[in-house]
């Protein structure tokens, strides 16, 4: 199947209230352009340098989501072009994003990456760290970041019960953060969970954004 056929096949499986982020990391500009030409304008990238180079070659009305681990010294390559950053995993990073956003005279939508997997390799905050960040005087001062929700990645496994449990944990974390810090804040509403292999489960458990790469673009050959 072509990239375009894959896109339509995936779209059929996603309800209207869930946003599809086509994760285009490692794929060539032409593939992204094909998907864009079908009217899909939401894309995700996970490496600052690659993102920076690709966005310059693609239409300016693409809604870019940065979804990968972000080092503070790379923030300047991402902030000017990203509508969302899904991978906030420290106060230091959030602070840097805010500073860069001030320079660009914009507000960046941010998701807090929460650690839910039982794999050491995955990134993210635990709830104690989240509450510490949100209660900090530094965070209270930040005017140019908007915390819109949470992101998480489940364990890479065939065990669907485990994946479901991890997504339920992320939803519970979201609810707890909402209650404690964003009760009356309409912007705090996003749960970014679900990838090619597990998006059906993620949607059942309350996902509002799925990040899908290989199921649209095909197998990835570079990492
Ligand atoms: C690559 C990536 C995805 C997409 O993964 P697929 O399995 O190709 O759908 C989603 N989220 C993050 C953070 C990624 O890095």
mmCIF file of C-alpha atoms and ligand atoms in Angstrom:
data_model
loop_
_atom_site.group_PDB
_atom_site.id
_atom_site.type_symbol
_atom_site.label_atom_id
_atom_site.label_comp_id
_atom_site.label_asym_id
_atom_site.label_seq_id
_atom_site.Cartn_x
_atom_site.Cartn_y
_atom_site.Cartn_z
ATOM 1 C CA UNK A 1 0.000 0.000 0.000
ATOM 2 C CA UNK A 2 1.101 3.558 -0.637
ATOM 3 C CA UNK A 3 1.648 6.130 2.041
ATOM 4 C CA UNK A 4 -1.596 7.809 1.016
ATOM 5 C CA UNK A 5 -3.596 4.553 1.222
ATOM 6 C CA UNK A 6 -2.095 3.898 4.638
ATOM 7 C CA UNK A 7 -3.110 7.365 5.774
ATOM 8 C CA UNK A 8 -6.755 6.832 4.772
ATOM 9 C CA UNK A 9 -6.769 3.373 6.345
ATOM 10 C CA UNK A 10 -5.501 4.781 9.648
ATOM 11 C CA UNK A 11 -7.828 7.789 9.558
ATOM 12 C CA UNK A 12 -10.826 5.425 9.345
ATOM 13 C CA UNK A 13 -9.754 3.892 12.636
ATOM 14 C CA UNK A 14 -9.445 7.152 14.552
ATOM 15 C CA UNK A 15 -12.485 8.961 15.970
ATOM 16 C CA UNK A 16 -12.960 12.652 15.192
ATOM 17 C CA UNK A 17 -12.107 13.801 18.706
ATOM 18 C CA UNK A 18 -8.624 12.242 18.539
ATOM 19 C CA UNK A 19 -5.909 14.083 16.635
ATOM 20 C CA UNK A 20 -3.649 12.104 14.331
ATOM 21 C CA UNK A 21 -0.016 13.172 14.346
ATOM 22 C CA UNK A 22 1.783 11.657 11.363
ATOM 23 C CA UNK A 23 5.253 10.941 12.696
ATOM 24 C CA UNK A 24 7.557 11.652 9.789
ATOM 25 C CA UNK A 25 10.961 11.215 11.444
ATOM 26 C CA UNK A 26 13.522 9.549 9.143
ATOM 27 C CA UNK A 27 11.156 9.658 6.132
ATOM 28 C CA UNK A 28 11.949 11.757 3.068
ATOM 29 C CA UNK A 29 10.392 15.104 2.241
ATOM 30 C CA UNK A 30 8.507 13.599 -0.743
ATOM 31 C CA UNK A 31 6.574 11.165 1.477
ATOM 32 C CA UNK A 32 5.596 13.974 3.817
ATOM 33 C CA UNK A 33 4.542 16.096 0.857
ATOM 34 C CA UNK A 34 2.295 13.246 -0.431
ATOM 35 C CA UNK A 35 0.520 13.040 2.900
ATOM 36 C CA UNK A 36 0.248 16.830 3.056
ATOM 37 C CA UNK A 37 -1.251 16.920 -0.453
ATOM 38 C CA UNK A 38 -4.103 14.699 0.811
ATOM 39 C CA UNK A 39 -4.999 17.461 3.230
ATOM 40 C CA UNK A 40 -3.297 16.076 6.317
ATOM 41 C CA UNK A 41 -1.328 18.867 7.972
ATOM 42 C CA UNK A 42 -0.302 17.575 11.383
ATOM 43 C CA UNK A 43 3.180 16.058 11.579
ATOM 44 C CA UNK A 44 5.584 15.013 14.313
ATOM 45 C CA UNK A 45 9.378 14.901 14.396
ATOM 46 C CA UNK A 46 11.670 13.747 17.172
ATOM 47 C CA UNK A 47 15.109 15.160 16.378
ATOM 48 C CA UNK A 48 15.850 18.865 16.553
ATOM 49 C CA UNK A 49 18.301 19.060 13.677
ATOM 50 C CA UNK A 50 16.249 16.891 11.319
ATOM 51 C CA UNK A 51 13.100 18.828 12.216
ATOM 52 C CA UNK A 52 14.822 22.144 11.598
ATOM 53 C CA UNK A 53 16.039 21.069 8.159
ATOM 54 C CA UNK A 54 12.775 19.464 7.063
ATOM 55 C CA UNK A 55 10.375 22.190 8.100
ATOM 56 C CA UNK A 56 12.265 24.669 5.910
ATOM 57 C CA UNK A 57 11.536 22.537 2.846
ATOM 58 C CA UNK A 58 7.843 21.991 3.555
ATOM 59 C CA UNK A 59 4.725 24.189 3.499
ATOM 60 C CA UNK A 60 4.536 26.792 6.237
ATOM 61 C CA UNK A 61 1.005 25.858 7.314
ATOM 62 C CA UNK A 62 2.015 22.437 8.629
ATOM 63 C CA UNK A 63 1.181 22.007 12.301
ATOM 64 C CA UNK A 64 4.435 20.632 13.738
ATOM 65 C CA UNK A 65 4.593 18.618 16.930
ATOM 66 C CA UNK A 66 7.999 17.991 18.445
ATOM 67 C CA UNK A 67 7.812 14.611 20.184
ATOM 68 C CA UNK A 68 11.384 13.525 20.956
ATOM 69 C CA UNK A 69 13.807 14.054 23.786
ATOM 70 C CA UNK A 70 15.012 17.643 23.582
ATOM 71 C CA UNK A 71 18.347 18.942 24.849
ATOM 72 C CA UNK A 72 18.343 22.509 26.103
ATOM 73 C CA UNK A 73 20.977 23.598 23.587
ATOM 74 C CA UNK A 74 18.695 22.464 20.735
ATOM 75 C CA UNK A 75 15.586 24.304 21.910
ATOM 76 C CA UNK A 76 16.297 27.241 19.603
ATOM 77 C CA UNK A 77 15.932 24.969 16.552
ATOM 78 C CA UNK A 78 12.521 23.770 17.650
ATOM 79 C CA UNK A 79 10.606 26.583 19.339
ATOM 80 C CA UNK A 80 10.218 28.892 16.317
ATOM 81 C CA UNK A 81 8.468 26.159 14.294
ATOM 82 C CA UNK A 82 6.653 23.883 16.737
ATOM 83 C CA UNK A 83 3.056 24.348 17.790
ATOM 84 C CA UNK A 84 3.415 21.649 20.458
ATOM 85 C CA UNK A 85 6.335 20.148 22.326
ATOM 86 C CA UNK A 86 5.259 16.764 23.750
ATOM 87 C CA UNK A 87 8.445 15.922 25.551
ATOM 88 C CA UNK A 88 8.936 18.290 28.480
ATOM 89 C CA UNK A 89 10.853 16.203 30.996
ATOM 90 C CA UNK A 90 12.483 18.780 33.277
ATOM 91 C CA UNK A 91 12.016 22.251 34.730
ATOM 92 C CA UNK A 92 15.279 23.246 33.077
ATOM 93 C CA UNK A 93 13.919 22.329 29.638
ATOM 94 C CA UNK A 94 10.619 24.092 30.265
ATOM 95 C CA UNK A 95 12.518 27.187 31.331
ATOM 96 C CA UNK A 96 14.608 27.132 28.160
ATOM 97 C CA UNK A 97 11.506 26.666 25.987
ATOM 98 C CA UNK A 98 9.911 29.632 27.732
ATOM 99 C CA UNK A 99 12.967 31.834 27.183
ATOM 100 C CA UNK A 100 13.140 30.940 23.503
ATOM 101 C CA UNK A 101 9.390 31.462 23.144
ATOM 102 C CA UNK A 102 9.763 34.972 24.601
ATOM 103 C CA UNK A 103 12.424 35.737 21.984
ATOM 104 C CA UNK A 104 10.067 34.500 19.262
ATOM 105 C CA UNK A 105 7.139 36.380 20.707
ATOM 106 C CA UNK A 106 4.994 33.248 20.837
ATOM 107 C CA UNK A 107 3.345 30.869 23.255
ATOM 108 C CA UNK A 108 4.382 27.224 22.950
ATOM 109 C CA UNK A 109 1.948 24.460 23.836
ATOM 110 C CA UNK A 110 3.737 21.951 26.045
ATOM 111 C CA UNK A 111 2.958 18.452 27.257
ATOM 112 C CA UNK A 112 4.627 16.927 30.290
ATOM 113 C CA UNK A 113 6.212 13.602 29.424
ATOM 114 C CA UNK A 114 5.308 11.085 32.086
ATOM 115 C CA UNK A 115 7.215 7.884 32.668
ATOM 116 C CA UNK A 116 4.731 5.000 32.460
ATOM 117 C CA UNK A 117 6.659 2.100 30.917
ATOM 118 C CA UNK A 118 8.459 -0.682 32.693
ATOM 119 C CA UNK A 119 11.505 -0.113 30.488
ATOM 120 C CA UNK A 120 14.521 1.785 31.780
ATOM 121 C CA UNK A 121 15.196 3.273 28.356
ATOM 122 C CA UNK A 122 12.039 5.393 28.275
ATOM 123 C CA UNK A 123 12.098 9.008 29.412
ATOM 124 C CA UNK A 124 9.790 11.056 31.528
ATOM 125 C CA UNK A 125 8.779 12.499 34.854
ATOM 126 C CA UNK A 126 7.001 10.855 37.753
ATOM 127 C CA UNK A 127 4.044 12.618 39.353
ATOM 128 C CA UNK A 128 6.089 13.883 42.305
ATOM 129 C CA UNK A 129 8.440 15.623 39.888
ATOM 130 C CA UNK A 130 5.503 17.041 37.934
ATOM 131 C CA UNK A 131 3.975 18.560 41.063
ATOM 132 C CA UNK A 132 7.351 19.972 42.070
ATOM 133 C CA UNK A 133 7.720 21.682 38.695
ATOM 134 C CA UNK A 134 4.188 23.067 38.682
ATOM 135 C CA UNK A 135 4.538 24.397 42.235
ATOM 136 C CA UNK A 136 7.915 26.017 41.632
ATOM 137 C CA UNK A 137 8.318 29.818 41.649
ATOM 138 C CA UNK A 138 10.192 29.534 38.328
ATOM 139 C CA UNK A 139 7.211 27.922 36.647
ATOM 140 C CA UNK A 140 4.821 30.540 38.049
ATOM 141 C CA UNK A 141 6.901 33.207 36.280
ATOM 142 C CA UNK A 142 6.776 31.607 32.849
ATOM 143 C CA UNK A 143 4.477 33.519 30.526
ATOM 144 C CA UNK A 144 5.203 31.895 27.171
ATOM 145 C CA UNK A 145 4.610 28.202 27.789
ATOM 146 C CA UNK A 146 1.149 26.731 28.044
ATOM 147 C CA UNK A 147 0.875 23.325 29.697
ATOM 148 C CA UNK A 148 -1.778 21.475 27.677
ATOM 149 C CA UNK A 149 -1.544 17.963 29.051
ATOM 150 C CA UNK A 150 0.628 14.884 29.234
ATOM 151 C CA UNK A 151 2.448 12.477 26.939
ATOM 152 C CA UNK A 152 3.597 8.938 27.552
ATOM 153 C CA UNK A 153 5.025 5.902 25.822
ATOM 154 C CA UNK A 154 4.019 2.385 26.791
ATOM 155 C CA UNK A 155 6.394 -0.532 27.008
ATOM 156 C CA UNK A 156 7.295 -2.069 23.660
ATOM 157 C CA UNK A 157 5.688 -5.467 24.188
ATOM 158 C CA UNK A 158 3.068 -7.892 22.872
ATOM 159 C CA UNK A 159 1.469 -7.882 26.311
ATOM 160 C CA UNK A 160 -1.631 -5.790 25.689
ATOM 161 C CA UNK A 161 -2.750 -5.991 29.327
ATOM 162 C CA UNK A 162 0.469 -4.298 30.376
ATOM 163 C CA UNK A 163 0.133 -1.625 27.673
ATOM 164 C CA UNK A 164 -3.460 -0.968 28.750
ATOM 165 C CA UNK A 165 -2.425 -0.675 32.382
ATOM 166 C CA UNK A 166 0.293 1.838 31.476
ATOM 167 C CA UNK A 167 -2.130 3.972 29.479
ATOM 168 C CA UNK A 168 -4.588 3.828 32.386
ATOM 169 C CA UNK A 169 -1.781 5.063 34.636
ATOM 170 C CA UNK A 170 -1.149 7.982 32.301
ATOM 171 C CA UNK A 171 -4.858 8.858 32.265
ATOM 172 C CA UNK A 172 -4.920 8.693 36.080
ATOM 173 C CA UNK A 173 -1.836 10.933 36.203
ATOM 174 C CA UNK A 174 -3.521 13.390 33.854
ATOM 175 C CA UNK A 175 -6.642 13.458 36.080
ATOM 176 C CA UNK A 176 -4.580 14.041 39.180
ATOM 177 C CA UNK A 177 -2.563 16.886 37.616
ATOM 178 C CA UNK A 178 -5.761 18.420 36.257
ATOM 179 C CA UNK A 179 -7.458 18.317 39.669
ATOM 180 C CA UNK A 180 -4.476 19.731 41.517
ATOM 181 C CA UNK A 181 -3.202 22.393 39.133
ATOM 182 C CA UNK A 182 -5.477 23.004 36.153
ATOM 183 C CA UNK A 183 -8.972 22.469 37.445
ATOM 184 C CA UNK A 184 -10.484 25.449 35.658
ATOM 185 C CA UNK A 185 -7.952 25.679 32.875
ATOM 186 C CA UNK A 186 -9.548 24.758 29.529
ATOM 187 C CA UNK A 187 -6.159 24.301 27.836
ATOM 188 C CA UNK A 188 -5.123 21.368 30.000
ATOM 189 C CA UNK A 189 -6.948 18.639 28.091
ATOM 190 C CA UNK A 190 -4.512 16.595 26.012
ATOM 191 C CA UNK A 191 -3.372 13.029 26.559
ATOM 192 C CA UNK A 192 -0.799 12.146 23.908
ATOM 193 C CA UNK A 193 -0.588 8.367 23.861
ATOM 194 C CA UNK A 194 -0.669 5.645 21.244
ATOM 195 C CA UNK A 195 1.712 4.723 18.406
ATOM 196 C CA UNK A 196 1.425 2.402 15.396
ATOM 197 C CA UNK A 197 1.360 -0.736 17.506
ATOM 198 C CA UNK A 198 -0.891 0.347 20.340
ATOM 199 C CA UNK A 199 -3.088 3.265 19.274
ATOM 200 C CA UNK A 200 -6.351 1.290 19.465
ATOM 201 C CA UNK A 201 -5.759 0.593 23.148
ATOM 202 C CA UNK A 202 -4.663 4.200 23.737
ATOM 203 C CA UNK A 203 -7.879 5.539 22.215
ATOM 204 C CA UNK A 204 -9.969 3.195 24.345
ATOM 205 C CA UNK A 205 -8.150 4.536 27.401
ATOM 206 C CA UNK A 206 -8.718 8.214 26.645
ATOM 207 C CA UNK A 207 -6.039 9.363 24.219
ATOM 208 C CA UNK A 208 -6.654 12.725 22.531
ATOM 209 C CA UNK A 209 -3.558 12.600 20.287
ATOM 210 C CA UNK A 210 -2.026 9.544 18.648
ATOM 211 C CA UNK A 211 1.494 9.648 17.200
ATOM 212 C CA UNK A 212 1.707 7.276 14.250
ATOM 213 C CA UNK A 213 4.755 6.740 12.067
ATOM 214 C CA UNK A 214 5.395 3.306 10.584
ATOM 215 C CA UNK A 215 1.710 2.436 10.053
ATOM 216 C CA UNK A 216 1.529 5.400 7.644
ATOM 217 C CA UNK A 217 5.015 5.730 6.174
ATOM 218 C CA UNK A 218 6.120 2.099 6.269
ATOM 219 C CA UNK A 219 9.132 0.496 7.835
ATOM 220 C CA UNK A 220 11.859 2.824 9.021
ATOM 221 C CA UNK A 221 15.296 2.064 7.642
ATOM 222 C CA UNK A 222 17.401 4.563 9.546
ATOM 223 C CA UNK A 223 17.226 5.284 13.210
HETATM 224 C C1 LIG B 1 8.773 7.360 16.485
HETATM 225 C C2 LIG B 1 7.834 7.810 17.519
HETATM 226 C C3 LIG B 1 6.463 7.545 17.406
HETATM 227 C C4 LIG B 1 5.855 6.762 16.255
HETATM 228 O O1 LIG B 1 6.195 5.426 16.341
HETATM 229 P P1 LIG B 1 5.606 4.344 15.304
HETATM 230 O O2 LIG B 1 5.758 3.067 16.030
HETATM 231 O O3 LIG B 1 6.452 4.439 14.094
HETATM 232 O O4 LIG B 1 4.201 4.687 15.044
HETATM 233 C C5 LIG B 1 5.626 8.021 18.402
HETATM 234 N N1 LIG B 1 6.099 8.720 19.459
HETATM 235 C C6 LIG B 1 7.405 9.001 19.599
HETATM 236 C C7 LIG B 1 7.845 9.784 20.778
HETATM 237 C C8 LIG B 1 8.318 8.558 18.640
HETATM 238 O O5 LIG B 1 9.611 8.841 18.798
#
